[in-house]
Tab-separated table of C-alpha atoms in Angstrom:
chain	number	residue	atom	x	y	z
A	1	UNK	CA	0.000	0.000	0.000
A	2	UNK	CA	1.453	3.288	-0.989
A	3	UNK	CA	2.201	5.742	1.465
A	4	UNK	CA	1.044	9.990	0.307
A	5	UNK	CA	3.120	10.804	-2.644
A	6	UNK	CA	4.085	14.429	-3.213
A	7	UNK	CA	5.818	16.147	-5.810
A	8	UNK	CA	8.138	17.554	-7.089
A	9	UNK	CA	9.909	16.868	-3.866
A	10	UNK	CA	12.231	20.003	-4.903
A	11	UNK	CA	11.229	23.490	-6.873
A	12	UNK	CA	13.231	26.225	-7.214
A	13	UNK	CA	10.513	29.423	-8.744
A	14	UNK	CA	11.502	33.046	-9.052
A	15	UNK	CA	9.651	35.660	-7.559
A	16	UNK	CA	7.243	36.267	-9.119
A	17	UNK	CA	6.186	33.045	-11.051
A	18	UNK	CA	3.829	30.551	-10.027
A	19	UNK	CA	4.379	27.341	-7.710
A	20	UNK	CA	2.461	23.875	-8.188
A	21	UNK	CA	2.625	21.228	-5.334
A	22	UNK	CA	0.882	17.935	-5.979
A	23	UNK	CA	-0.486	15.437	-3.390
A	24	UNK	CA	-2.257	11.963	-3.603
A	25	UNK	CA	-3.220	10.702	-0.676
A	26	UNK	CA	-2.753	6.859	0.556
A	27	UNK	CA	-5.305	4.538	-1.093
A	28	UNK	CA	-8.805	5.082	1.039
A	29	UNK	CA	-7.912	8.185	2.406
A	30	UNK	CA	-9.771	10.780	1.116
A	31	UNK	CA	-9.249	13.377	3.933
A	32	UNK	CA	-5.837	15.425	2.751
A	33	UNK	CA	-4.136	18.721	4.964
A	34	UNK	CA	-1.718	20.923	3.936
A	35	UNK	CA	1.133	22.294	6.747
A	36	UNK	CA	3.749	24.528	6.119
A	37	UNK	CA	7.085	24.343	7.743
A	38	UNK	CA	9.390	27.387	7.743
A	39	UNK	CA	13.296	27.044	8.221
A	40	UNK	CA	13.798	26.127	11.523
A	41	UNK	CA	10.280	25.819	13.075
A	42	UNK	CA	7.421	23.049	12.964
A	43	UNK	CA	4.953	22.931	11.385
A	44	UNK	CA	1.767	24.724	10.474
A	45	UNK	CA	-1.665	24.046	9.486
A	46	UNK	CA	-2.585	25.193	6.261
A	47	UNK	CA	-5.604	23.436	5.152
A	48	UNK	CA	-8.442	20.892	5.352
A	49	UNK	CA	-9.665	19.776	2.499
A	50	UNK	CA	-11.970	16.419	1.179
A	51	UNK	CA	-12.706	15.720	-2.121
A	52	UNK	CA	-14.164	18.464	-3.746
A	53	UNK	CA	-14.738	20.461	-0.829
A	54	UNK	CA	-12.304	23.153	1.234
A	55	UNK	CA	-13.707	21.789	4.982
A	56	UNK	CA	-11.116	24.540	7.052
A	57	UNK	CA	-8.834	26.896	5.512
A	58	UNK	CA	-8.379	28.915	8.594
A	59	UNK	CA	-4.081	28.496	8.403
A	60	UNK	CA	-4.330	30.023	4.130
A	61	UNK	CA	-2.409	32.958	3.643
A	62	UNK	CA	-5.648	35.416	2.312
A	63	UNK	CA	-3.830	36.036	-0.834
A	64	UNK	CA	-1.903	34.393	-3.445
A	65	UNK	CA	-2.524	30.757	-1.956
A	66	UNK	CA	-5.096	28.119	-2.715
A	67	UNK	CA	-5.427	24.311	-2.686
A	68	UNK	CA	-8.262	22.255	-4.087
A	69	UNK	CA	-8.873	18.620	-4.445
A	70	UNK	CA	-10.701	17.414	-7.368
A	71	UNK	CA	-13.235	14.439	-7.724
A	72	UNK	CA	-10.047	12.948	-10.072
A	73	UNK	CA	-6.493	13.503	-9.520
A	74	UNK	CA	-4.398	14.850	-6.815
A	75	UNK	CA	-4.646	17.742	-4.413
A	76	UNK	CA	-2.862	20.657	-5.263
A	77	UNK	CA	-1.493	23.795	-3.496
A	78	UNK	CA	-0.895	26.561	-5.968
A	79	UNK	CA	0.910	29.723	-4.977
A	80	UNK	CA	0.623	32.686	-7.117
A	81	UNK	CA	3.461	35.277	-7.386
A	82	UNK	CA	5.805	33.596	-5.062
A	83	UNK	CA	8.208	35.832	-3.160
A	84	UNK	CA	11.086	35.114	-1.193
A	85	UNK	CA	9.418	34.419	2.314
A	86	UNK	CA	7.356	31.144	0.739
A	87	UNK	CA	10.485	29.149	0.504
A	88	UNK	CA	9.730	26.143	2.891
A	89	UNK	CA	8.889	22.879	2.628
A	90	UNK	CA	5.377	21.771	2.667
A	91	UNK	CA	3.763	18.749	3.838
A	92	UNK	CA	0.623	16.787	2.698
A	93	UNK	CA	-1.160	14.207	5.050
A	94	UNK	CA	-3.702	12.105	4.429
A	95	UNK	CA	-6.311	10.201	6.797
A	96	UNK	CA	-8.984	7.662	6.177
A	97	UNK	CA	-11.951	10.045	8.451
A	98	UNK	CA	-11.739	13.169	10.048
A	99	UNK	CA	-9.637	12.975	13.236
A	100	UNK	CA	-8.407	9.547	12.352
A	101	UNK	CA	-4.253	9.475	12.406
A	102	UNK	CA	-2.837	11.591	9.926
A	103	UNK	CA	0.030	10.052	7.504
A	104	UNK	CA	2.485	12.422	6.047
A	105	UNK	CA	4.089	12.854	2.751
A	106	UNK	CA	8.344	13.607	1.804
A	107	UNK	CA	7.344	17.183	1.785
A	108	UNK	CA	7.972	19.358	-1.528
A	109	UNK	CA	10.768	22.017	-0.506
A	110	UNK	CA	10.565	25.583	-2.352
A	111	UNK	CA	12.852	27.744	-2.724
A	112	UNK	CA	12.067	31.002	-4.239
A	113	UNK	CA	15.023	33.069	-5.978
B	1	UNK	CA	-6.689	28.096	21.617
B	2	UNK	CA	-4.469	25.354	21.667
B	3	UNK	CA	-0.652	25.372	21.803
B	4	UNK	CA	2.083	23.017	22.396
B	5	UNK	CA	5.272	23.678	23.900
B	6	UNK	CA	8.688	21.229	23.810
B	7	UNK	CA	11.281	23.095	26.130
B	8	UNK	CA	14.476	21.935	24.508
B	9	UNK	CA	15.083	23.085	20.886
B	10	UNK	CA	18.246	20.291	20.693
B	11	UNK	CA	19.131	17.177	23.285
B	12	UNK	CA	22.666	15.738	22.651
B	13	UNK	CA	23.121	12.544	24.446
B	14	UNK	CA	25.812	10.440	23.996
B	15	UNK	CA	24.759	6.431	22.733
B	16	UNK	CA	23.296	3.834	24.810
B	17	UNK	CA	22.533	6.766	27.469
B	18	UNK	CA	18.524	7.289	28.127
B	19	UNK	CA	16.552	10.117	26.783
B	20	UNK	CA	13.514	12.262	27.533
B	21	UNK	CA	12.055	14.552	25.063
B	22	UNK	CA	9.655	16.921	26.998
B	23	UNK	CA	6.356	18.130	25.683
B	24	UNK	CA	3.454	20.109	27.222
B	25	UNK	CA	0.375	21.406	25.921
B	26	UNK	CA	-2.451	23.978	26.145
B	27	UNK	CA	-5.946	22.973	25.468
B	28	UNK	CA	-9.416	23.581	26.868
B	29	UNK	CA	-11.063	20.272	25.606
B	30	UNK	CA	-9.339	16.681	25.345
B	31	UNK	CA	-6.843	15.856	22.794
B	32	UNK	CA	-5.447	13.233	21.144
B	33	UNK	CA	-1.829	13.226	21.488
B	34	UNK	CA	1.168	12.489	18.665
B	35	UNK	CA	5.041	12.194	18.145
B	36	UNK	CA	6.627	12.038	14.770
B	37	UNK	CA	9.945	11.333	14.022
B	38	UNK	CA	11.809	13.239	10.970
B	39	UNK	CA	14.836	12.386	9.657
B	40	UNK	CA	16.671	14.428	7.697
B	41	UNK	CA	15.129	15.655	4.220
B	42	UNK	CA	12.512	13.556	4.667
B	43	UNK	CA	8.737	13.329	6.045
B	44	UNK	CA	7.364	12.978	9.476
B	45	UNK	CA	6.598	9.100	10.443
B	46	UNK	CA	4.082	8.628	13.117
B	47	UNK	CA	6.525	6.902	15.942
B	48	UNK	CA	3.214	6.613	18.719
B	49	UNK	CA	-0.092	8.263	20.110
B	50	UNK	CA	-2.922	8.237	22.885
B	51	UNK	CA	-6.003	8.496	21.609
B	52	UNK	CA	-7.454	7.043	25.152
B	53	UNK	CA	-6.555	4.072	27.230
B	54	UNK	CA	-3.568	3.455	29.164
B	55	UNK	CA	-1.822	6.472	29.577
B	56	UNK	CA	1.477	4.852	29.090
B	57	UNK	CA	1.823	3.847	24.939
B	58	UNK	CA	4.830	2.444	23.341
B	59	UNK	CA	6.523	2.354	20.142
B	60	UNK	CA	8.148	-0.655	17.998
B	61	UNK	CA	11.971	1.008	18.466
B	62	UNK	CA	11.827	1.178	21.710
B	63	UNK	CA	10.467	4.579	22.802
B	64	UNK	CA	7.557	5.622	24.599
B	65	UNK	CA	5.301	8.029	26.065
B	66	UNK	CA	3.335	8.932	28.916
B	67	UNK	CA	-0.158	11.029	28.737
B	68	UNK	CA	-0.234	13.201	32.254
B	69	UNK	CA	-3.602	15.319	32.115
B	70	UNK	CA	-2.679	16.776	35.468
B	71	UNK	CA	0.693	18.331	34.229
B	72	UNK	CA	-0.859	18.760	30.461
B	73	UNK	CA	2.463	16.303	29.554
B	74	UNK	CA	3.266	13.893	26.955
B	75	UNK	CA	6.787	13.352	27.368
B	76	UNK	CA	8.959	11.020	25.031
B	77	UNK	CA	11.848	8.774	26.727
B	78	UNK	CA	13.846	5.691	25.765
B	79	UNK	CA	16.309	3.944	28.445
B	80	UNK	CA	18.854	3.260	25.728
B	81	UNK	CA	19.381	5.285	22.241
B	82	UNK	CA	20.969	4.425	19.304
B	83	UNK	CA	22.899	6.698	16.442
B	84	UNK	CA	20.227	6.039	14.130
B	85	UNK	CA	17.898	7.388	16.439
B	86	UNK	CA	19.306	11.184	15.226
B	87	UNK	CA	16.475	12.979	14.066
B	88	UNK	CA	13.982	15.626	14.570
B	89	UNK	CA	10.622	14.650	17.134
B	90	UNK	CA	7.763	16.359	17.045
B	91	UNK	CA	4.906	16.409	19.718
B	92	UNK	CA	1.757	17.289	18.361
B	93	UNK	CA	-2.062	17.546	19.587
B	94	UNK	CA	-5.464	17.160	17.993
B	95	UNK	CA	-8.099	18.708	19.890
B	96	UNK	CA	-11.349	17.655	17.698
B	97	UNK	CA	-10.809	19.917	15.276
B	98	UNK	CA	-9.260	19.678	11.371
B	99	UNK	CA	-5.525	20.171	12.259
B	100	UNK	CA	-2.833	19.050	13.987
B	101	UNK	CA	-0.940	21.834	16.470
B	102	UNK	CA	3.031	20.936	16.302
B	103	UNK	CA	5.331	22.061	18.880
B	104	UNK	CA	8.837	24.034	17.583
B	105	UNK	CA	10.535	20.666	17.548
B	106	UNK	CA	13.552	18.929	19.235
B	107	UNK	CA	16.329	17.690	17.758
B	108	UNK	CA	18.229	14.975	19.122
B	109	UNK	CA	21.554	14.387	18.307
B	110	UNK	CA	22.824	11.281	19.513
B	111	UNK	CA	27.154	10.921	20.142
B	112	UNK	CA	29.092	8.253	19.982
């Protein structure tokens, strides 16, 4: 059984372009959360999200970020504009139900020139 | 709000010496209660929880944890590390809602 696949697991953007990061949760889940962690620090909630539906979105930047999850296909987070304070790695998890035990992804690390 | 707090940013320890990794944490309702191990460049593993039970839950390398809802603890020991045990642990809680809260991390570095 697959674990939560992510990628790219690197991307280097400029400021200014656009960054795509890609998560498919672990076969059965279909609850997937987006955390952010910053040089240095843990990590942060970004988003909740099931399929087809943005459930909490209360740790989203207000602009340039947003994240969907499709019927088909993976979940992406999509950052607009990029600049150089988004350069961090970022972690998907999946779980089975809401509140079950949350399995994590090898992160996609951005680094933004 | 919730928070969680681990007290020591970095534990060296020298091998085959015992360990505790402190965590404490702020919540008004009941929480479920994580570590995760990561390793360098990579993801977080789940190493245990308490989701209710026994307050004392172990993990499959050796480590374990016990739930204190008097002191708001959920510290992380092991009587005996290993190199391989180098890494970064994080405690983290789940109070019913959508997320998980993280503490800052502590990295153990274990000597030879």
């Amino acid at each position: 059984n697959a674990g939560v696949m992510q990628n790219p697991r690197h991307l280097v953007r400029r400021r200014g372009q656009e960054a795509r990061l890609r998560c498919s949760p672990m076969k059965g889940h279909s609850h997937v959360y987006w955390y952010r962690q910053l040089p240095e620090e843990g990590l942060k909630f970004m988003v909740y999200l099931q399929k087809e539906n943005i459930i909490d979105e209360s740790g989203m930047p207000k602009e340039r970020f947003s994240a969907e999850f499709p019927k088909e296909g993976p979940s992406i987070l999509r950052i607009q504009q990029v600049v150089r304070g988004d350069s961090a790695a970022y972690f998907c998890a999946s779980s089975q139900n809401s509140r079950e035990t949350q399995y994590f992804g090898p992160g996609t690390r951005l680094l933004v020139l | 709000a919730q928070s969680v707090t681990q007290l020591d940013s970095q534990v060296p320890v020298f091998e085959e010496a015992p360990v505790e990794l402190r965590c404490n944490y702020s919540s008004s309702v009941s929480v479920y209660l994580f570590w995760y191990v990561q390793y360098p460049n990579q993801g977080l593993q789940l190493l245990l929880k308490y989701l209710s039970g026994s307050t004392l839950v172990e993990s499959i390398n050796g480590f374990e944890a016990e739930f204190n809802k008097s002191q708001t603890s959920f510290h992380l020991r092991k009587p005996s590390v290993h190199i391989s045990d180098t890494a970064e642990y994080f405690c983290a809680i789940d109070n019913a809602g959508n997320m998980l809260t993280f503490g800052g991390g502590t990295r153990l570095m274990v000597k030879p």
